[in-house]
PDB file of C-alpha atoms and ligand atoms in Angstrom:
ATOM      1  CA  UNK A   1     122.233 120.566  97.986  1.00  0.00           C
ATOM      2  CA  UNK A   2     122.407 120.558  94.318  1.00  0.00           C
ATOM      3  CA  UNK A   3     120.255 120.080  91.237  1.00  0.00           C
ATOM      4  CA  UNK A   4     119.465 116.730  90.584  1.00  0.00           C
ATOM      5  CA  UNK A   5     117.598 117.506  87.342  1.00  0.00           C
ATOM      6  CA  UNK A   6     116.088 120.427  84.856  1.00  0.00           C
ATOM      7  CA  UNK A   7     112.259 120.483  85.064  1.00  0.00           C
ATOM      8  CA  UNK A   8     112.194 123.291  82.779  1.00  0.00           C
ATOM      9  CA  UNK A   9     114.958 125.307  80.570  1.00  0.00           C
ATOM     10  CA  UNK A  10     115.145 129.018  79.948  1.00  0.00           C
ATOM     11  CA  UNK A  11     113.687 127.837  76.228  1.00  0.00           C
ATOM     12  CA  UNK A  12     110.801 126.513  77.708  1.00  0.00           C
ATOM     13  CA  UNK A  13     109.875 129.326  80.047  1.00  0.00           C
ATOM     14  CA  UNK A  14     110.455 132.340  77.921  1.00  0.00           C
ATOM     15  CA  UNK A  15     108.318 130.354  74.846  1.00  0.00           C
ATOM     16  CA  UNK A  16     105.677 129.838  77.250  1.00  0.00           C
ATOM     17  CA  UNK A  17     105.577 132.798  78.652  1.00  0.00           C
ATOM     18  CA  UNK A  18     105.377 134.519  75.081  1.00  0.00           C
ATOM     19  CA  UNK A  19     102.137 132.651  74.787  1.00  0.00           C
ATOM     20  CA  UNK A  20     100.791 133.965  78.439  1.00  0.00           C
ATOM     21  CA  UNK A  21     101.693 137.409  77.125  1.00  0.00           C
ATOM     22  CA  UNK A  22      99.665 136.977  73.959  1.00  0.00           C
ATOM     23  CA  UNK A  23      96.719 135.920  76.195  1.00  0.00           C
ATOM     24  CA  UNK A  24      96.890 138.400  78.252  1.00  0.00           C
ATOM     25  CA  UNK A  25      96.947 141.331  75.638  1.00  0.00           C
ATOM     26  CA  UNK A  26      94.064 139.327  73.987  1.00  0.00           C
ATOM     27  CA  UNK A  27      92.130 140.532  77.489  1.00  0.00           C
ATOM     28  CA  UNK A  28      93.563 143.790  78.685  1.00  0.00           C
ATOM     29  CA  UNK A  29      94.825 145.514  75.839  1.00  0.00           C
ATOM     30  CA  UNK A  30      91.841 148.590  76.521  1.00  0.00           C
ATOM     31  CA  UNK A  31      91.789 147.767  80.473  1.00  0.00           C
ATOM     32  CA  UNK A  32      95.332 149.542  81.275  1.00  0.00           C
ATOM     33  CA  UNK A  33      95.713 146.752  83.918  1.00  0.00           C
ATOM     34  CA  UNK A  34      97.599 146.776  87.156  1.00  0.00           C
ATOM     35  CA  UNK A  35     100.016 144.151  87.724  1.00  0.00           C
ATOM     36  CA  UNK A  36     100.966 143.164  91.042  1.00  0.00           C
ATOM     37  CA  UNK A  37     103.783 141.138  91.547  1.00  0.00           C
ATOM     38  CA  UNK A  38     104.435 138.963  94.432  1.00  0.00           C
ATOM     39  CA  UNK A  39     107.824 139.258  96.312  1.00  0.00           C
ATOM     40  CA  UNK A  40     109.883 137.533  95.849  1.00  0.00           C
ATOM     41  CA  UNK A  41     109.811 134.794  93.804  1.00  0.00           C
ATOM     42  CA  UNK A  42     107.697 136.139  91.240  1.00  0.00           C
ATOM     43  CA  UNK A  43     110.512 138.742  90.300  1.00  0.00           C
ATOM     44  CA  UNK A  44     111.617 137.140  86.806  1.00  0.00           C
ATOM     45  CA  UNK A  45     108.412 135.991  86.162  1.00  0.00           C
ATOM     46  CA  UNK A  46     107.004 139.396  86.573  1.00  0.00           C
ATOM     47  CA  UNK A  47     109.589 141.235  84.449  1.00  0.00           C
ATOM     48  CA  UNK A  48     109.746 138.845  81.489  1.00  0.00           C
ATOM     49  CA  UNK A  49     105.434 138.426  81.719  1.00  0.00           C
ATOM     50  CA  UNK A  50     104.849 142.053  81.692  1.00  0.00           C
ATOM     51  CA  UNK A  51     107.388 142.959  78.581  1.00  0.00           C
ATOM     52  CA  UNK A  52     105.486 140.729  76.544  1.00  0.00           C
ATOM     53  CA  UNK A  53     102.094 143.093  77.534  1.00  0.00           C
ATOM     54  CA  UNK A  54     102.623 146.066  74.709  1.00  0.00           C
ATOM     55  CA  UNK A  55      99.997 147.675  75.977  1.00  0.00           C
ATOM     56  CA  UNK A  56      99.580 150.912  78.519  1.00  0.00           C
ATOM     57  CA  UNK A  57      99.432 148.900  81.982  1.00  0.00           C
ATOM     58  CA  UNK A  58     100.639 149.708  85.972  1.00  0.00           C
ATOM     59  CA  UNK A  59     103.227 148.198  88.353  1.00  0.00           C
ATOM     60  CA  UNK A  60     103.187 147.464  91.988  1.00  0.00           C
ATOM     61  CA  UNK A  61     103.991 144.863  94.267  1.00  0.00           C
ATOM     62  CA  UNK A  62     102.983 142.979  97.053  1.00  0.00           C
ATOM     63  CA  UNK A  63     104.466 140.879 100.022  1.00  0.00           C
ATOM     64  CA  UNK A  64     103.977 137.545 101.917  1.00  0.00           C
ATOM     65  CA  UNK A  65     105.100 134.904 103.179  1.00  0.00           C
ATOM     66  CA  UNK A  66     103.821 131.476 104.362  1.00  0.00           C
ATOM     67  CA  UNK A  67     107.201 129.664 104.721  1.00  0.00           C
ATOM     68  CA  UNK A  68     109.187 129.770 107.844  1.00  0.00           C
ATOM     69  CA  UNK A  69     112.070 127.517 106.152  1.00  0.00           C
ATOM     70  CA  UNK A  70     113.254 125.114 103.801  1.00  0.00           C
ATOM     71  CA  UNK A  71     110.378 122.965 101.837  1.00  0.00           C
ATOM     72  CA  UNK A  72     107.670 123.192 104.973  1.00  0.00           C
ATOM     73  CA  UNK A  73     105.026 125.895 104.560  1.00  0.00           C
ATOM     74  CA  UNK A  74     104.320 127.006 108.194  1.00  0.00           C
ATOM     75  CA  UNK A  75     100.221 127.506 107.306  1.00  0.00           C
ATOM     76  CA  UNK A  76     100.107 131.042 108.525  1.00  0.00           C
ATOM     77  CA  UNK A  77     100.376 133.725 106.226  1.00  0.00           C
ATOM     78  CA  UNK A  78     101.413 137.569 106.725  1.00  0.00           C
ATOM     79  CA  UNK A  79     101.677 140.558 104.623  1.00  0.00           C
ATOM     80  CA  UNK A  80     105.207 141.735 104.371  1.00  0.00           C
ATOM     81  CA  UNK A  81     104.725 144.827 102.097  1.00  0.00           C
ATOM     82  CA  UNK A  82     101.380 146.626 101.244  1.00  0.00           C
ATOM     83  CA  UNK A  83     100.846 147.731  97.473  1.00  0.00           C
ATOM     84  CA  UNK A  84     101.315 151.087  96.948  1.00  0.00           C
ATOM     85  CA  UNK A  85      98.361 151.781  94.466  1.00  0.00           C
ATOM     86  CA  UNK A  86      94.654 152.803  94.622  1.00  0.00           C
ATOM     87  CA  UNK A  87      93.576 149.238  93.018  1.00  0.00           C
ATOM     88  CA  UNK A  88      89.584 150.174  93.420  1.00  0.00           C
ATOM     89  CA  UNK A  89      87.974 149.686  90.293  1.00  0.00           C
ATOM     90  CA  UNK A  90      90.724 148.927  88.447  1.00  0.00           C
ATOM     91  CA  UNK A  91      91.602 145.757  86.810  1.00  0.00           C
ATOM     92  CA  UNK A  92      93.967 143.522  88.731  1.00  0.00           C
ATOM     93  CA  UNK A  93      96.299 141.144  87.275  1.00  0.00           C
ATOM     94  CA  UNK A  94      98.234 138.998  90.642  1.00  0.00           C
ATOM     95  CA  UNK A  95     101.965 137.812  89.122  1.00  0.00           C
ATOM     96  CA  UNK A  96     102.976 135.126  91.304  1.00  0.00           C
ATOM     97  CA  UNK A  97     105.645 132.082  90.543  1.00  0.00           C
ATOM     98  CA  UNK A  98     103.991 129.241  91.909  1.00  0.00           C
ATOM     99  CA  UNK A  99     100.307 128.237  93.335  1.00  0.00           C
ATOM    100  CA  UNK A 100     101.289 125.373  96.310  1.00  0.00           C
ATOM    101  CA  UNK A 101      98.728 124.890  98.969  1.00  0.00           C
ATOM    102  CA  UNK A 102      97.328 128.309  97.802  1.00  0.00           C
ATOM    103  CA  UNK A 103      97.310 129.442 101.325  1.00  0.00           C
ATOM    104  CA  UNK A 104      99.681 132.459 100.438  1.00  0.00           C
ATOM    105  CA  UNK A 105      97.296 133.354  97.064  1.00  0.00           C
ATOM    106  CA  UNK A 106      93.908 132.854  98.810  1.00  0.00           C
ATOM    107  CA  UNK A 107      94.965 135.318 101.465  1.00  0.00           C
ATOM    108  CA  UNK A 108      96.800 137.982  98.929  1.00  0.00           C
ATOM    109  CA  UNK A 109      93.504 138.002  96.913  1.00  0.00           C
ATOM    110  CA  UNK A 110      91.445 138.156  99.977  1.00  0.00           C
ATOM    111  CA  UNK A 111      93.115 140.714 100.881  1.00  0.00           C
ATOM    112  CA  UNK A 112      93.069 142.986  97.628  1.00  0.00           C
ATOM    113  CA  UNK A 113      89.448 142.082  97.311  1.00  0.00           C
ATOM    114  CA  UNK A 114      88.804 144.491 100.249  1.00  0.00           C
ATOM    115  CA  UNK A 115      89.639 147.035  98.057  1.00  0.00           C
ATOM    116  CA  UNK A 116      87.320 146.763  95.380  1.00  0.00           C
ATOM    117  CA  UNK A 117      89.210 146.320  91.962  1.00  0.00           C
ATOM    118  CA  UNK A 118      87.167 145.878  88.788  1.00  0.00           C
ATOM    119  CA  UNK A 119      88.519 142.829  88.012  1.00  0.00           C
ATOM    120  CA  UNK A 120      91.111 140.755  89.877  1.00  0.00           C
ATOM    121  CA  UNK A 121      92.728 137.782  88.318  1.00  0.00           C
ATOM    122  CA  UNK A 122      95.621 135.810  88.912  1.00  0.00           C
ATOM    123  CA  UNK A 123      98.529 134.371  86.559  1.00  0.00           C
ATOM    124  CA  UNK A 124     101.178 131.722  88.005  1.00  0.00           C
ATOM    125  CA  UNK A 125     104.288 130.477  86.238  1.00  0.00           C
ATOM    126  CA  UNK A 126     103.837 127.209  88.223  1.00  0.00           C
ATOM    127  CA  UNK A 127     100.576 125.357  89.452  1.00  0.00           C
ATOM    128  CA  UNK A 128     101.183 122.116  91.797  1.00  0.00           C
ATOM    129  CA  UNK A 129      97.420 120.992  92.433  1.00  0.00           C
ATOM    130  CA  UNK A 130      98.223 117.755  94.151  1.00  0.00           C
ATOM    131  CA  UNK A 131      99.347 119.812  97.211  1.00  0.00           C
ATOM    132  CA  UNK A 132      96.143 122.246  97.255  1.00  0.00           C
ATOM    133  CA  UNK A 133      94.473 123.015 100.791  1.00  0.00           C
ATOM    134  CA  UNK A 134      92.979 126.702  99.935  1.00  0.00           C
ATOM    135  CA  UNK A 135      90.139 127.044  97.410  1.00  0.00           C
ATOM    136  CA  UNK A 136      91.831 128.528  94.625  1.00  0.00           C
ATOM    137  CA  UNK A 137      92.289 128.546  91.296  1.00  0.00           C
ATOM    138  CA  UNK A 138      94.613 130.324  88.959  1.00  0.00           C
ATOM    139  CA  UNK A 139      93.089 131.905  86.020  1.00  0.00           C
ATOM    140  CA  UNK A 140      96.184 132.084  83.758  1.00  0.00           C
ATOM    141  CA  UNK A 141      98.464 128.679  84.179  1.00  0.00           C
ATOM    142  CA  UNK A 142     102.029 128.295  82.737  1.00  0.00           C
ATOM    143  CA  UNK A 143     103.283 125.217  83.319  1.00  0.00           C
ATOM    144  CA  UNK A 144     101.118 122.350  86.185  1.00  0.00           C
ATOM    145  CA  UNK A 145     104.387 120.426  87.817  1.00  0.00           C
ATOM    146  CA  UNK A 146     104.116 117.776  89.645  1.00  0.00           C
ATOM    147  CA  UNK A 147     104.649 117.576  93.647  1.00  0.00           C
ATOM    148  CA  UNK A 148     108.121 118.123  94.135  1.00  0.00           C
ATOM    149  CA  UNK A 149     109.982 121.029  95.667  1.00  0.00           C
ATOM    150  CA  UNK A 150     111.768 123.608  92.297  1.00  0.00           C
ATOM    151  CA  UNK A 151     114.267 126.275  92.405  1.00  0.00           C
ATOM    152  CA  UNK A 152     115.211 128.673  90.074  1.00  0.00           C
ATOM    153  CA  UNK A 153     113.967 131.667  88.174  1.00  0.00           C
ATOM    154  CA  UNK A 154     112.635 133.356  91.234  1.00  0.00           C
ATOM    155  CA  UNK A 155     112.137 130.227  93.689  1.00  0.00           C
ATOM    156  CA  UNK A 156     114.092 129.489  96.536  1.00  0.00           C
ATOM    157  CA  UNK A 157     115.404 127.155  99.001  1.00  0.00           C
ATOM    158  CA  UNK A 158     116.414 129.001 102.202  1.00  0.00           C
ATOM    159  CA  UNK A 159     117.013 132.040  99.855  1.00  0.00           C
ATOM    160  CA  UNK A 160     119.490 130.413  97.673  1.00  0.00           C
ATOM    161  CA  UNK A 161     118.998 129.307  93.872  1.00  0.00           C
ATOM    162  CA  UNK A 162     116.711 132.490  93.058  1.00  0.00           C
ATOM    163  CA  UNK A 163     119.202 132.935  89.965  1.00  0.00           C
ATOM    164  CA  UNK A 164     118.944 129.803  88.140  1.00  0.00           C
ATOM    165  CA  UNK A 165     118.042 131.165  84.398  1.00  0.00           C
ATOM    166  CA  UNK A 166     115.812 127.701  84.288  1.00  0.00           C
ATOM    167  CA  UNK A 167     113.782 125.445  87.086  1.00  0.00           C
ATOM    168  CA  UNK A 168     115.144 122.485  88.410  1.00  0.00           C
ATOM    169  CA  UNK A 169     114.289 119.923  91.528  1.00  0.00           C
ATOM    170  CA  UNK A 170     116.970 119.501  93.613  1.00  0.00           C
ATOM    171  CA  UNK A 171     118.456 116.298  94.682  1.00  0.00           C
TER     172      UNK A 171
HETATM  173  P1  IMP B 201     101.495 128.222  98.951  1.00  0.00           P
HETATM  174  O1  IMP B 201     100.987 129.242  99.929  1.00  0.00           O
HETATM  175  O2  IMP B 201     101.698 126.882  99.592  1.00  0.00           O
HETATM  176  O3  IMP B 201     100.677 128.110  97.695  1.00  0.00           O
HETATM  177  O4  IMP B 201     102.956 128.593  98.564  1.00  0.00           O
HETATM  178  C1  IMP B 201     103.292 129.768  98.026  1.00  0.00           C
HETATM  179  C2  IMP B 201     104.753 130.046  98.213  1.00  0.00           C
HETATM  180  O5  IMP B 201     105.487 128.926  98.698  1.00  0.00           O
HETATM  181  C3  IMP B 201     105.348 130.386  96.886  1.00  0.00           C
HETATM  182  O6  IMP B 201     105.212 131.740  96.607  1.00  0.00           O
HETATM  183  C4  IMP B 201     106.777 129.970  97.072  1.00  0.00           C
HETATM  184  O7  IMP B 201     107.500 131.017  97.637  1.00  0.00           O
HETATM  185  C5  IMP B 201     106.725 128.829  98.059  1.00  0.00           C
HETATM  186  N1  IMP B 201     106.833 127.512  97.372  1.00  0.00           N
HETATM  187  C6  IMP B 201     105.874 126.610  97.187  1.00  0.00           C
HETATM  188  N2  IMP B 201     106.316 125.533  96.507  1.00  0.00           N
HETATM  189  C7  IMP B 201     107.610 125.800  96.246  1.00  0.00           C
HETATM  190  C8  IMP B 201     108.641 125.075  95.523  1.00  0.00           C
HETATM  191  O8  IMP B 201     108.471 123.983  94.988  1.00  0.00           O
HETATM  192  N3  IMP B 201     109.854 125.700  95.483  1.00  0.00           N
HETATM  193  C9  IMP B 201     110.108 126.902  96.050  1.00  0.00           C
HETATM  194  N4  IMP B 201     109.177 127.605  96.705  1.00  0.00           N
HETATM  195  C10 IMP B 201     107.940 127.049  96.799  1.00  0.00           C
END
Protein backbone atom coordinates (compact mmCIF):
# COMPACT_ATOMS: atom_id res chain seq x y z
CA UNK A 1 0.00 0.00 0.00
CA UNK A 2 1.13 3.44 -0.59
CA UNK A 3 -0.11 7.03 -0.56
CA UNK A 4 -2.06 7.85 -3.35
CA UNK A 5 -2.47 11.52 -2.33
CA UNK A 6 -1.84 14.37 0.58
CA UNK A 7 -5.17 15.32 2.23
CA UNK A 8 -3.40 17.55 4.47
CA UNK A 9 0.44 18.84 4.85
CA UNK A 10 2.38 19.41 8.03
CA UNK A 11 1.61 23.39 7.05
CA UNK A 12 -1.85 22.83 7.24
CA UNK A 13 -2.05 20.91 10.48
CA UNK A 14 0.32 22.79 12.67
CA UNK A 15 -1.56 26.35 11.33
CA UNK A 16 -4.70 24.84 12.28
CA UNK A 17 -3.88 23.57 15.18
CA UNK A 18 -2.35 27.05 16.32
CA UNK A 19 -5.87 28.28 15.92
CA UNK A 20 -7.44 25.22 18.17
CA UNK A 21 -4.82 26.23 20.72
CA UNK A 22 -5.91 29.86 20.72
CA UNK A 23 -9.50 28.60 21.29
CA UNK A 24 -8.83 26.61 23.74
CA UNK A 25 -6.81 29.12 25.99
CA UNK A 26 -9.72 31.54 25.14
CA UNK A 27 -11.80 28.79 27.50
CA UNK A 28 -9.48 27.25 30.02
CA UNK A 29 -6.88 29.60 30.66
CA UNK A 30 -8.31 29.88 34.75
CA UNK A 31 -9.76 26.12 34.58
CA UNK A 32 -6.16 24.31 34.84
CA UNK A 33 -7.75 21.65 32.53
CA UNK A 34 -6.98 17.99 32.23
CA UNK A 35 -6.18 16.70 28.95
CA UNK A 36 -6.68 13.24 28.13
CA UNK A 37 -5.27 11.89 25.22
CA UNK A 38 -6.42 8.92 23.39
CA UNK A 39 -3.87 6.11 22.53
CA UNK A 40 -2.72 5.92 20.06
CA UNK A 41 -3.42 7.86 17.34
CA UNK A 42 -3.98 10.96 19.07
CA UNK A 43 -0.17 11.03 20.13
CA UNK A 44 1.02 14.01 17.75
CA UNK A 45 -2.07 15.58 17.94
CA UNK A 46 -1.92 15.65 21.64
CA UNK A 47 1.67 16.91 21.95
CA UNK A 48 1.57 19.66 19.32
CA UNK A 49 -2.39 20.74 20.74
CA UNK A 50 -1.32 20.97 24.24
CA UNK A 51 2.09 23.18 23.59
CA UNK A 52 0.04 25.68 22.08
CA UNK A 53 -2.13 25.78 25.74
CA UNK A 54 0.37 28.34 27.81
CA UNK A 55 -1.53 27.94 30.51
CA UNK A 56 -1.17 25.67 33.95
CA UNK A 57 -3.10 22.39 32.68
CA UNK A 58 -2.78 18.23 33.46
CA UNK A 59 -1.84 15.17 31.37
CA UNK A 60 -3.16 11.71 31.23
CA UNK A 61 -4.20 9.27 28.87
CA UNK A 62 -6.63 6.90 27.97
CA UNK A 63 -7.06 3.60 25.88
CA UNK A 64 -9.43 1.91 23.34
CA UNK A 65 -9.94 0.34 20.67
CA UNK A 66 -12.84 -0.44 18.27
CA UNK A 67 -10.81 -1.81 15.30
CA UNK A 68 -9.89 -5.39 15.01
CA UNK A 69 -7.93 -4.66 11.56
CA UNK A 70 -7.32 -2.80 8.59
CA UNK A 71 -10.20 -0.08 7.56
CA UNK A 72 -13.27 -2.25 9.30
CA UNK A 73 -14.27 -1.04 12.77
CA UNK A 74 -15.37 -4.28 14.56
CA UNK A 75 -18.44 -2.20 16.57
CA UNK A 76 -17.34 -3.29 19.97
CA UNK A 77 -15.33 -1.15 21.96
CA UNK A 78 -12.91 -1.91 25.07
CA UNK A 79 -10.83 0.05 27.37
CA UNK A 80 -7.21 -0.76 26.95
CA UNK A 81 -5.68 1.58 29.62
CA UNK A 82 -7.56 3.42 32.49
CA UNK A 83 -6.53 7.18 33.19
CA UNK A 84 -4.53 7.58 35.95
CA UNK A 85 -6.11 10.84 37.44
CA UNK A 86 -8.90 11.81 39.90
CA UNK A 87 -10.94 13.63 36.91
CA UNK A 88 -14.08 14.46 39.44
CA UNK A 89 -14.85 17.92 39.23
CA UNK A 90 -12.31 18.85 37.17
CA UNK A 91 -12.49 20.12 33.72
CA UNK A 92 -11.93 17.55 31.00
CA UNK A 93 -10.56 18.21 27.70
CA UNK A 94 -10.73 14.40 25.44
CA UNK A 95 -7.62 14.72 22.63
CA UNK A 96 -8.50 12.31 20.10
CA UNK A 97 -7.31 12.20 16.15
CA UNK A 98 -10.33 11.37 14.46
CA UNK A 99 -14.32 11.11 15.26
CA UNK A 100 -15.51 7.95 12.69
CA UNK A 101 -18.63 6.18 13.67
CA UNK A 102 -18.05 7.74 17.16
CA UNK A 103 -18.51 4.40 18.68
CA UNK A 104 -14.93 4.56 20.31
CA UNK A 105 -15.69 8.51 21.62
CA UNK A 106 -19.29 7.86 22.80
CA UNK A 107 -18.03 5.03 24.96
CA UNK A 108 -14.62 6.92 26.26
CA UNK A 109 -16.91 9.84 27.35
CA UNK A 110 -19.43 7.53 28.75
CA UNK A 111 -17.13 6.19 30.50
CA UNK A 112 -15.32 9.33 32.12
CA UNK A 113 -18.74 10.72 32.74
CA UNK A 114 -19.04 8.13 35.59
CA UNK A 115 -16.64 9.99 37.23
CA UNK A 116 -18.03 13.24 37.57
CA UNK A 117 -15.68 15.93 35.92
CA UNK A 118 -16.78 19.57 35.92
CA UNK A 119 -16.73 19.87 32.51
CA UNK A 120 -15.90 17.29 29.84
CA UNK A 121 -15.37 18.26 26.28
CA UNK A 122 -13.89 16.81 23.40
CA UNK A 123 -11.38 18.16 20.58
CA UNK A 124 -10.63 15.96 17.31
CA UNK A 125 -8.02 16.70 14.67
CA UNK A 126 -10.36 14.91 12.18
CA UNK A 127 -14.29 14.70 12.02
CA UNK A 128 -15.80 12.25 9.17
CA UNK A 129 -19.70 12.77 9.79
CA UNK A 130 -20.86 10.86 6.78
CA UNK A 131 -19.82 7.62 8.59
CA UNK A 132 -21.54 8.57 12.11
CA UNK A 133 -23.59 5.70 13.97
CA UNK A 134 -23.06 7.00 17.79
CA UNK A 135 -24.68 10.27 18.92
CA UNK A 136 -21.83 12.43 19.17
CA UNK A 137 -20.54 15.47 18.54
CA UNK A 138 -17.15 17.01 18.87
CA UNK A 139 -16.99 20.29 20.51
CA UNK A 140 -13.64 21.52 19.09
CA UNK A 141 -13.26 20.40 15.15
CA UNK A 142 -9.97 20.69 13.14
CA UNK A 143 -10.38 19.73 9.93
CA UNK A 144 -14.25 17.63 8.63
CA UNK A 145 -12.71 15.07 5.78
CA UNK A 146 -14.57 13.38 3.76
CA UNK A 147 -15.27 9.40 3.91
CA UNK A 148 -12.18 7.90 3.05
CA UNK A 149 -9.73 5.90 5.12
CA UNK A 150 -6.17 8.60 6.25
CA UNK A 151 -2.90 7.77 7.64
CA UNK A 152 -0.42 9.73 9.09
CA UNK A 153 0.31 11.95 12.04
CA UNK A 154 -0.93 9.45 14.53
CA UNK A 155 -3.36 7.23 12.25
CA UNK A 156 -2.76 3.92 11.18
CA UNK A 157 -3.30 1.15 8.88
CA UNK A 158 -2.49 -2.19 10.57
CA UNK A 159 -0.03 -0.10 12.74
CA UNK A 160 1.98 1.22 9.96
CA UNK A 161 2.10 4.98 8.64
CA UNK A 162 1.72 6.47 12.33
CA UNK A 163 4.89 8.68 11.28
CA UNK A 164 3.80 10.47 8.31
CA UNK A 165 4.61 14.32 9.39
CA UNK A 166 1.22 15.06 7.17
CA UNK A 167 -2.25 12.98 6.36
CA UNK A 168 -2.71 11.28 3.31
CA UNK A 169 -5.39 8.54 1.78
CA UNK A 170 -3.82 5.74 0.59
CA UNK A 171 -4.21 4.25 -2.76
P1 LIG B 1 -14.80 5.39 15.54
O1 LIG B 1 -15.06 4.62 16.80
O2 LIG B 1 -15.38 4.71 14.33
O3 LIG B 1 -15.22 6.84 15.60
O4 LIG B 1 -13.28 5.33 15.22
C1 LIG B 1 -12.34 5.75 16.07
C2 LIG B 1 -11.01 5.13 15.74
O5 LIG B 1 -10.99 4.44 14.50
C3 LIG B 1 -10.00 6.22 15.62
O6 LIG B 1 -9.45 6.54 16.86
C4 LIG B 1 -9.00 5.61 14.69
O7 LIG B 1 -8.07 4.87 15.41
C5 LIG B 1 -9.80 4.68 13.82
N1 LIG B 1 -10.09 5.29 12.49
C6 LIG B 1 -11.26 5.74 12.04
N2 LIG B 1 -11.16 6.25 10.80
C7 LIG B 1 -9.86 6.11 10.47
C8 LIG B 1 -9.09 6.48 9.30
O8 LIG B 1 -9.57 7.03 8.31
N3 LIG B 1 -7.77 6.16 9.36
C9 LIG B 1 -7.18 5.56 10.41
N4 LIG B 1 -7.85 5.22 11.52
C10 LIG B 1 -9.19 5.50 11.54
Amino acid sequence: MEIDRILLTQEQIQSRIRELGAALSAEYAEKTPIFIGVLRGAVHFFTDLTLQFPHPCQYDFIGAASYLDGTQTSGHVKLTKEVMSDIRGRHVIIVEDILDTGLTLRFVKDHLLLMQPASLKLCVLLDKPERRRADIAADYVGFTIPNEFVVGYGLDYNELYRNLPYIGILK
